[in-house]
Amino acid sequence: MSVKQQVITDEQWRHARTIWDYHQMHHDLRRCDVAIGLGSHDLGVARATVELYHAGWFPLLVFSGATSPTTAARFPRGEAVHYREHALELGVPDEAILLEPNATNTGQNIALSRQVLADAGIQPGSVLLISKPYMERRAYATARKVWPEVEVVCASEPLELDDYVSSIGDPKLVIDMLVGDLQRVIEYPKLGYAIEQPVPGEVHDAYQALLRAGFDSRLLTP
């Protein structure tokens, strides 16, 4: 089927849910020294970070992210800047937010946020890493590679796949993103960007089935 497919079958939704569940680390929340909110097209990351801050899971946070072709229109001043503005509107005090405005990929999100913290005299032992729901595993694998000394706990907006699809408004695009992130989980360790993650057989089968069905617009460019 073509990449323009709009009708998604029950079987394809089942495969998507399998991958969605795999992408989430299902970590138990614990209090961490700092949090890093990973910039993206999704303002839900900022909302989740704010809620977790107000709940007392960390005293200090870094918003990280420049802009990209997919976020320039929505966040013209940069992802981290817009996240910070949203957090201030929702009652997070300015002194609790550090800004990392230059990262253009997940590895840079981690490495540059680490440097921002170091420049502020902060060397955390634990980090709450807050991302899009389907990006938890890739963020975790990246952080373990880039910053192996720190304990990483992952979190995201507590949404089911159907709710996330509704928030984005494009089911095909969401499934494409699930597939694309899974490809990165598989391929990035070979490139030195992340640690290996085991991929269960049912997840791999779901991935292959969705690839065959044309959910491939977010794959890595050869």
PDB file of C-alpha atoms in Angstrom:
ATOM      1  CA  MET A   1       0.000   0.000   0.000  1.00  0.00           C
ATOM      2  CA  SER A   2       1.208   3.538  -0.635  1.00  0.00           C
ATOM      3  CA  VAL A   3       2.474   6.044   1.900  1.00  0.00           C
ATOM      4  CA  LYS A   4      -0.716   8.003   1.282  1.00  0.00           C
ATOM      5  CA  GLN A   5      -2.830   5.276   2.847  1.00  0.00           C
ATOM      6  CA  GLN A   6      -5.449   6.792   5.160  1.00  0.00           C
ATOM      7  CA  VAL A   7      -7.601   3.808   6.151  1.00  0.00           C
ATOM      8  CA  ILE A   8      -5.839   1.906   8.924  1.00  0.00           C
ATOM      9  CA  THR A   9      -6.956  -1.649   9.582  1.00  0.00           C
ATOM     10  CA  ASP A  10      -7.604  -3.208  12.981  1.00  0.00           C
ATOM     11  CA  GLU A  11      -4.528  -5.369  12.515  1.00  0.00           C
ATOM     12  CA  GLN A  12      -2.368  -2.332  11.800  1.00  0.00           C
ATOM     13  CA  TRP A  13      -3.678  -0.614  14.916  1.00  0.00           C
ATOM     14  CA  ARG A  14      -2.810  -3.746  16.891  1.00  0.00           C
ATOM     15  CA  HIS A  15       0.737  -3.627  15.523  1.00  0.00           C
ATOM     16  CA  ALA A  16       0.963   0.087  16.336  1.00  0.00           C
ATOM     17  CA  ARG A  17      -0.112  -0.518  19.946  1.00  0.00           C
ATOM     18  CA  THR A  18       2.517  -3.239  20.307  1.00  0.00           C
ATOM     19  CA  ILE A  19       5.220  -0.788  19.216  1.00  0.00           C
ATOM     20  CA  TRP A  20       3.743   2.063  21.289  1.00  0.00           C
ATOM     21  CA  ASP A  21       3.925  -0.088  24.425  1.00  0.00           C
ATOM     22  CA  TYR A  22       7.495  -1.150  23.620  1.00  0.00           C
ATOM     23  CA  HIS A  23       8.652   2.438  23.211  1.00  0.00           C
ATOM     24  CA  GLN A  24       7.572   3.267  26.778  1.00  0.00           C
ATOM     25  CA  MET A  25      10.009   2.228  29.495  1.00  0.00           C
ATOM     26  CA  HIS A  26       7.322   1.887  32.207  1.00  0.00           C
ATOM     27  CA  HIS A  27       9.688   3.257  34.830  1.00  0.00           C
ATOM     28  CA  ASP A  28       8.356   3.929  38.307  1.00  0.00           C
ATOM     29  CA  LEU A  29       8.631   7.612  39.077  1.00  0.00           C
ATOM     30  CA  ARG A  30      11.189   8.541  41.718  1.00  0.00           C
ATOM     31  CA  ARG A  31      12.531  11.867  42.884  1.00  0.00           C
ATOM     32  CA  CYS A  32      15.493  12.939  40.761  1.00  0.00           C
ATOM     33  CA  ASP A  33      18.098  15.667  41.101  1.00  0.00           C
ATOM     34  CA  VAL A  34      17.075  17.334  37.825  1.00  0.00           C
ATOM     35  CA  ALA A  35      14.789  16.830  34.834  1.00  0.00           C
ATOM     36  CA  ILE A  36      15.454  17.326  31.139  1.00  0.00           C
ATOM     37  CA  GLY A  37      12.518  18.116  28.871  1.00  0.00           C
ATOM     38  CA  LEU A  38      13.457  17.019  25.365  1.00  0.00           C
ATOM     39  CA  GLY A  39      12.408  19.483  22.675  1.00  0.00           C
ATOM     40  CA  SER A  40      10.195  18.339  19.806  1.00  0.00           C
ATOM     41  CA  HIS A  41       7.050  19.289  17.894  1.00  0.00           C
ATOM     42  CA  ASP A  42       4.963  18.186  20.879  1.00  0.00           C
ATOM     43  CA  LEU A  43       4.102  20.756  23.561  1.00  0.00           C
ATOM     44  CA  GLY A  44       2.880  17.820  25.637  1.00  0.00           C
ATOM     45  CA  VAL A  45       6.489  17.334  26.736  1.00  0.00           C
ATOM     46  CA  ALA A  46       6.418  20.765  28.364  1.00  0.00           C
ATOM     47  CA  ARG A  47       3.028  20.053  29.964  1.00  0.00           C
ATOM     48  CA  ALA A  48       4.265  16.768  31.406  1.00  0.00           C
ATOM     49  CA  THR A  49       7.415  18.434  32.715  1.00  0.00           C
ATOM     50  CA  VAL A  50       5.368  21.130  34.435  1.00  0.00           C
ATOM     51  CA  GLU A  51       3.030  18.601  36.049  1.00  0.00           C
ATOM     52  CA  LEU A  52       5.943  16.528  37.325  1.00  0.00           C
ATOM     53  CA  TYR A  53       7.668  19.642  38.670  1.00  0.00           C
ATOM     54  CA  HIS A  54       4.564  20.730  40.557  1.00  0.00           C
ATOM     55  CA  ALA A  55       4.227  17.176  41.916  1.00  0.00           C
ATOM     56  CA  GLY A  56       7.676  17.515  43.457  1.00  0.00           C
ATOM     57  CA  TRP A  57       9.635  14.932  41.478  1.00  0.00           C
ATOM     58  CA  PHE A  58      12.580  17.297  40.881  1.00  0.00           C
ATOM     59  CA  PRO A  59      13.628  20.835  41.935  1.00  0.00           C
ATOM     60  CA  LEU A  60      15.318  21.967  38.728  1.00  0.00           C
ATOM     61  CA  LEU A  61      14.758  21.359  35.018  1.00  0.00           C
ATOM     62  CA  VAL A  62      16.454  21.931  31.690  1.00  0.00           C
ATOM     63  CA  PHE A  63      14.469  22.487  28.524  1.00  0.00           C
ATOM     64  CA  SER A  64      16.571  21.478  25.536  1.00  0.00           C
ATOM     65  CA  GLY A  65      16.092  22.009  21.819  1.00  0.00           C
ATOM     66  CA  ALA A  66      16.765  24.383  18.944  1.00  0.00           C
ATOM     67  CA  THR A  67      14.424  24.296  15.982  1.00  0.00           C
ATOM     68  CA  SER A  68      14.093  21.983  13.004  1.00  0.00           C
ATOM     69  CA  PRO A  69      12.220  21.842   9.693  1.00  0.00           C
ATOM     70  CA  THR A  70       9.334  20.105  11.486  1.00  0.00           C
ATOM     71  CA  THR A  71       9.142  22.588  14.381  1.00  0.00           C
ATOM     72  CA  ALA A  72      10.185  25.935  12.856  1.00  0.00           C
ATOM     73  CA  ALA A  73       6.651  27.026  12.033  1.00  0.00           C
ATOM     74  CA  ARG A  74       5.228  26.080  15.422  1.00  0.00           C
ATOM     75  CA  PHE A  75       8.199  27.080  17.581  1.00  0.00           C
ATOM     76  CA  PRO A  76      10.004  29.816  15.608  1.00  0.00           C
ATOM     77  CA  ARG A  77      12.110  30.905  18.596  1.00  0.00           C
ATOM     78  CA  GLY A  78      13.230  27.342  19.264  1.00  0.00           C
ATOM     79  CA  GLU A  79      11.701  24.376  21.046  1.00  0.00           C
ATOM     80  CA  ALA A  80      13.345  24.992  24.426  1.00  0.00           C
ATOM     81  CA  VAL A  81      12.386  28.669  24.416  1.00  0.00           C
ATOM     82  CA  HIS A  82       8.718  27.910  23.731  1.00  0.00           C
ATOM     83  CA  TYR A  83       8.707  25.102  26.300  1.00  0.00           C
ATOM     84  CA  ARG A  84      10.129  27.495  28.894  1.00  0.00           C
ATOM     85  CA  GLU A  85       7.526  30.161  28.080  1.00  0.00           C
ATOM     86  CA  HIS A  86       4.756  27.580  28.454  1.00  0.00           C
ATOM     87  CA  ALA A  87       6.153  26.388  31.788  1.00  0.00           C
ATOM     88  CA  LEU A  88       6.328  29.963  33.115  1.00  0.00           C
ATOM     89  CA  GLU A  89       2.692  30.476  32.123  1.00  0.00           C
ATOM     90  CA  LEU A  90       1.818  27.340  34.097  1.00  0.00           C
ATOM     91  CA  GLY A  91       3.506  28.553  37.258  1.00  0.00           C
ATOM     92  CA  VAL A  92       7.019  27.117  37.196  1.00  0.00           C
ATOM     93  CA  PRO A  93       9.361  29.747  38.673  1.00  0.00           C
ATOM     94  CA  ASP A  94      12.014  31.146  36.369  1.00  0.00           C
ATOM     95  CA  GLU A  95      14.812  30.156  38.751  1.00  0.00           C
ATOM     96  CA  ALA A  96      13.814  26.490  38.412  1.00  0.00           C
ATOM     97  CA  ILE A  97      14.422  26.458  34.626  1.00  0.00           C
ATOM     98  CA  LEU A  98      17.683  26.254  32.734  1.00  0.00           C
ATOM     99  CA  LEU A  99      17.697  26.661  28.969  1.00  0.00           C
ATOM    100  CA  GLU A 100      19.633  24.673  26.387  1.00  0.00           C
ATOM    101  CA  PRO A 101      18.692  26.227  23.025  1.00  0.00           C
ATOM    102  CA  ASN A 102      21.149  24.609  20.596  1.00  0.00           C
ATOM    103  CA  ALA A 103      20.479  20.856  20.418  1.00  0.00           C
ATOM    104  CA  THR A 104      19.199  19.479  17.123  1.00  0.00           C
ATOM    105  CA  ASN A 105      19.082  15.770  18.012  1.00  0.00           C
ATOM    106  CA  THR A 106      18.618  13.582  21.068  1.00  0.00           C
ATOM    107  CA  GLY A 107      22.308  12.994  21.659  1.00  0.00           C
ATOM    108  CA  GLN A 108      22.879  16.739  21.697  1.00  0.00           C
ATOM    109  CA  ASN A 109      19.849  17.208  23.979  1.00  0.00           C
ATOM    110  CA  ILE A 110      21.592  15.039  26.571  1.00  0.00           C
ATOM    111  CA  ALA A 111      25.188  16.180  26.072  1.00  0.00           C
ATOM    112  CA  LEU A 112      24.430  19.901  25.877  1.00  0.00           C
ATOM    113  CA  SER A 113      22.022  19.773  28.821  1.00  0.00           C
ATOM    114  CA  ARG A 114      24.754  18.059  30.814  1.00  0.00           C
ATOM    115  CA  GLN A 115      27.076  20.949  29.937  1.00  0.00           C
ATOM    116  CA  VAL A 116      24.481  23.570  30.887  1.00  0.00           C
ATOM    117  CA  LEU A 117      24.123  21.890  34.259  1.00  0.00           C
ATOM    118  CA  ALA A 118      27.888  21.654  34.716  1.00  0.00           C
ATOM    119  CA  ASP A 119      28.246  25.338  33.858  1.00  0.00           C
ATOM    120  CA  ALA A 120      25.740  26.035  36.645  1.00  0.00           C
ATOM    121  CA  GLY A 121      27.830  23.961  39.058  1.00  0.00           C
ATOM    122  CA  ILE A 122      25.397  21.048  39.077  1.00  0.00           C
ATOM    123  CA  GLN A 123      26.477  17.426  38.718  1.00  0.00           C
ATOM    124  CA  PRO A 124      23.316  15.354  39.190  1.00  0.00           C
ATOM    125  CA  GLY A 125      23.318  11.733  40.174  1.00  0.00           C
ATOM    126  CA  SER A 126      19.867  11.159  38.724  1.00  0.00           C
ATOM    127  CA  VAL A 127      17.914  12.653  35.821  1.00  0.00           C
ATOM    128  CA  LEU A 128      14.231  12.436  34.997  1.00  0.00           C
ATOM    129  CA  LEU A 129      14.179  12.366  31.204  1.00  0.00           C
ATOM    130  CA  ILE A 130      10.867  13.642  29.828  1.00  0.00           C
ATOM    131  CA  SER A 131       9.994  13.001  26.192  1.00  0.00           C
ATOM    132  CA  LYS A 132       7.168  12.214  23.823  1.00  0.00           C
ATOM    133  CA  PRO A 133       5.485   8.938  24.860  1.00  0.00           C
ATOM    134  CA  TYR A 134       6.841   6.979  21.902  1.00  0.00           C
ATOM    135  CA  MET A 135      10.366   8.317  22.389  1.00  0.00           C
ATOM    136  CA  GLU A 136      11.079   7.106  25.922  1.00  0.00           C
ATOM    137  CA  ARG A 137      13.112   4.053  24.913  1.00  0.00           C
ATOM    138  CA  ARG A 138      15.249   5.869  22.369  1.00  0.00           C
ATOM    139  CA  ALA A 139      15.859   8.711  24.832  1.00  0.00           C
ATOM    140  CA  TYR A 140      16.848   6.192  27.503  1.00  0.00           C
ATOM    141  CA  ALA A 141      19.212   4.289  25.202  1.00  0.00           C
ATOM    142  CA  THR A 142      20.786   7.558  24.070  1.00  0.00           C
ATOM    143  CA  ALA A 143      21.257   8.879  27.605  1.00  0.00           C
ATOM    144  CA  ARG A 144      22.860   5.630  28.753  1.00  0.00           C
ATOM    145  CA  LYS A 145      25.381   5.986  25.915  1.00  0.00           C
ATOM    146  CA  VAL A 146      26.059   9.714  26.196  1.00  0.00           C
ATOM    147  CA  TRP A 147      25.884  10.083  29.995  1.00  0.00           C
ATOM    148  CA  PRO A 148      26.490   6.610  31.467  1.00  0.00           C
ATOM    149  CA  GLU A 149      27.360   7.869  34.954  1.00  0.00           C
ATOM    150  CA  VAL A 150      23.905   9.247  35.708  1.00  0.00           C
ATOM    151  CA  GLU A 151      20.831   7.280  36.723  1.00  0.00           C
ATOM    152  CA  VAL A 152      18.077   7.791  34.154  1.00  0.00           C
ATOM    153  CA  VAL A 153      14.352   7.605  34.845  1.00  0.00           C
ATOM    154  CA  CYS A 154      12.021   8.112  31.886  1.00  0.00           C
ATOM    155  CA  ALA A 155       8.616   9.767  31.843  1.00  0.00           C
ATOM    156  CA  SER A 156       6.146  11.236  29.361  1.00  0.00           C
ATOM    157  CA  GLU A 157       2.584  12.457  29.157  1.00  0.00           C
ATOM    158  CA  PRO A 158       0.392   9.600  30.436  1.00  0.00           C
ATOM    159  CA  LEU A 159      -1.552   9.037  27.213  1.00  0.00           C
ATOM    160  CA  GLU A 160      -2.883   5.960  25.487  1.00  0.00           C
ATOM    161  CA  LEU A 161      -2.171   5.637  21.779  1.00  0.00           C
ATOM    162  CA  ASP A 162      -5.718   6.654  20.805  1.00  0.00           C
ATOM    163  CA  ASP A 163      -5.450   9.821  22.913  1.00  0.00           C
ATOM    164  CA  TYR A 164      -2.079  10.677  21.419  1.00  0.00           C
ATOM    165  CA  VAL A 165      -3.398  10.183  17.899  1.00  0.00           C
ATOM    166  CA  SER A 166      -6.294  12.519  18.727  1.00  0.00           C
ATOM    167  CA  SER A 167      -3.880  15.141  20.040  1.00  0.00           C
ATOM    168  CA  ILE A 168      -1.774  15.022  16.854  1.00  0.00           C
ATOM    169  CA  GLY A 169      -4.729  14.654  14.485  1.00  0.00           C
ATOM    170  CA  ASP A 170      -2.992  12.461  11.887  1.00  0.00           C
ATOM    171  CA  PRO A 171      -3.164   8.697  12.551  1.00  0.00           C
ATOM    172  CA  LYS A 172      -0.941   7.793   9.610  1.00  0.00           C
ATOM    173  CA  LEU A 173       1.755  10.210  10.712  1.00  0.00           C
ATOM    174  CA  VAL A 174       1.718   8.892  14.283  1.00  0.00           C
ATOM    175  CA  ILE A 175       2.203   5.308  13.128  1.00  0.00           C
ATOM    176  CA  ASP A 176       4.956   6.460  10.776  1.00  0.00           C
ATOM    177  CA  MET A 177       6.670   8.088  13.775  1.00  0.00           C
ATOM    178  CA  LEU A 178       6.329   4.925  15.871  1.00  0.00           C
ATOM    179  CA  VAL A 179       7.947   2.931  13.082  1.00  0.00           C
ATOM    180  CA  GLY A 180      10.666   5.532  12.527  1.00  0.00           C
ATOM    181  CA  ASP A 181      11.613   5.650  16.195  1.00  0.00           C
ATOM    182  CA  LEU A 182      11.774   1.864  16.352  1.00  0.00           C
ATOM    183  CA  GLN A 183      14.132   1.851  13.379  1.00  0.00           C
ATOM    184  CA  ARG A 184      16.356   4.271  15.290  1.00  0.00           C
ATOM    185  CA  VAL A 185      16.266   2.107  18.425  1.00  0.00           C
ATOM    186  CA  ILE A 186      17.492  -0.772  16.259  1.00  0.00           C
ATOM    187  CA  GLU A 187      20.024   1.091  14.115  1.00  0.00           C
ATOM    188  CA  TYR A 188      21.504   3.798  16.345  1.00  0.00           C
ATOM    189  CA  PRO A 189      23.599   1.427  18.508  1.00  0.00           C
ATOM    190  CA  LYS A 190      25.434   0.321  15.353  1.00  0.00           C
ATOM    191  CA  LEU A 191      26.287   3.977  14.706  1.00  0.00           C
ATOM    192  CA  GLY A 192      27.476   4.589  18.252  1.00  0.00           C
ATOM    193  CA  TYR A 193      24.564   6.844  19.191  1.00  0.00           C
ATOM    194  CA  ALA A 194      22.851   4.649  21.797  1.00  0.00           C
ATOM    195  CA  ILE A 195      23.108   1.433  23.757  1.00  0.00           C
ATOM    196  CA  GLU A 196      21.492  -1.754  22.449  1.00  0.00           C
ATOM    197  CA  GLN A 197      17.885  -2.475  23.404  1.00  0.00           C
ATOM    198  CA  PRO A 198      16.355  -5.959  23.137  1.00  0.00           C
ATOM    199  CA  VAL A 199      13.522  -6.067  20.601  1.00  0.00           C
ATOM    200  CA  PRO A 200      10.997  -8.846  21.348  1.00  0.00           C
ATOM    201  CA  GLY A 201       9.817 -10.958  18.440  1.00  0.00           C
ATOM    202  CA  GLU A 202       6.281  -9.606  18.470  1.00  0.00           C
ATOM    203  CA  VAL A 203       7.611  -6.043  18.293  1.00  0.00           C
ATOM    204  CA  HIS A 204       9.886  -6.888  15.379  1.00  0.00           C
ATOM    205  CA  ASP A 205       7.020  -8.643  13.588  1.00  0.00           C
ATOM    206  CA  ALA A 206       4.756  -5.613  14.092  1.00  0.00           C
ATOM    207  CA  TYR A 207       7.515  -3.358  12.757  1.00  0.00           C
ATOM    208  CA  GLN A 208       7.992  -5.430   9.620  1.00  0.00           C
ATOM    209  CA  ALA A 209       4.248  -5.640   8.980  1.00  0.00           C
ATOM    210  CA  LEU A 210       3.839  -1.864   9.213  1.00  0.00           C
ATOM    211  CA  LEU A 211       6.833  -1.291   6.957  1.00  0.00           C
ATOM    212  CA  ARG A 212       5.290  -3.578   4.342  1.00  0.00           C
ATOM    213  CA  ALA A 213       2.050  -1.620   4.657  1.00  0.00           C
ATOM    214  CA  GLY A 214       3.797   1.653   3.798  1.00  0.00           C
ATOM    215  CA  PHE A 215       4.212   3.323   7.186  1.00  0.00           C
ATOM    216  CA  ASP A 216       7.640   4.565   6.270  1.00  0.00           C
ATOM    217  CA  SER A 217       7.691   8.344   5.900  1.00  0.00           C
ATOM    218  CA  ARG A 218       9.816   8.822   9.054  1.00  0.00           C
ATOM    219  CA  LEU A 219      12.544   6.290   8.281  1.00  0.00           C
ATOM    220  CA  LEU A 220      16.204   7.269   8.310  1.00  0.00           C
ATOM    221  CA  THR A 221      17.451   8.649   5.024  1.00  0.00           C
ATOM    222  CA  PRO A 222      20.036   6.278   3.501  1.00  0.00           C
TER     223      PRO A 222
END
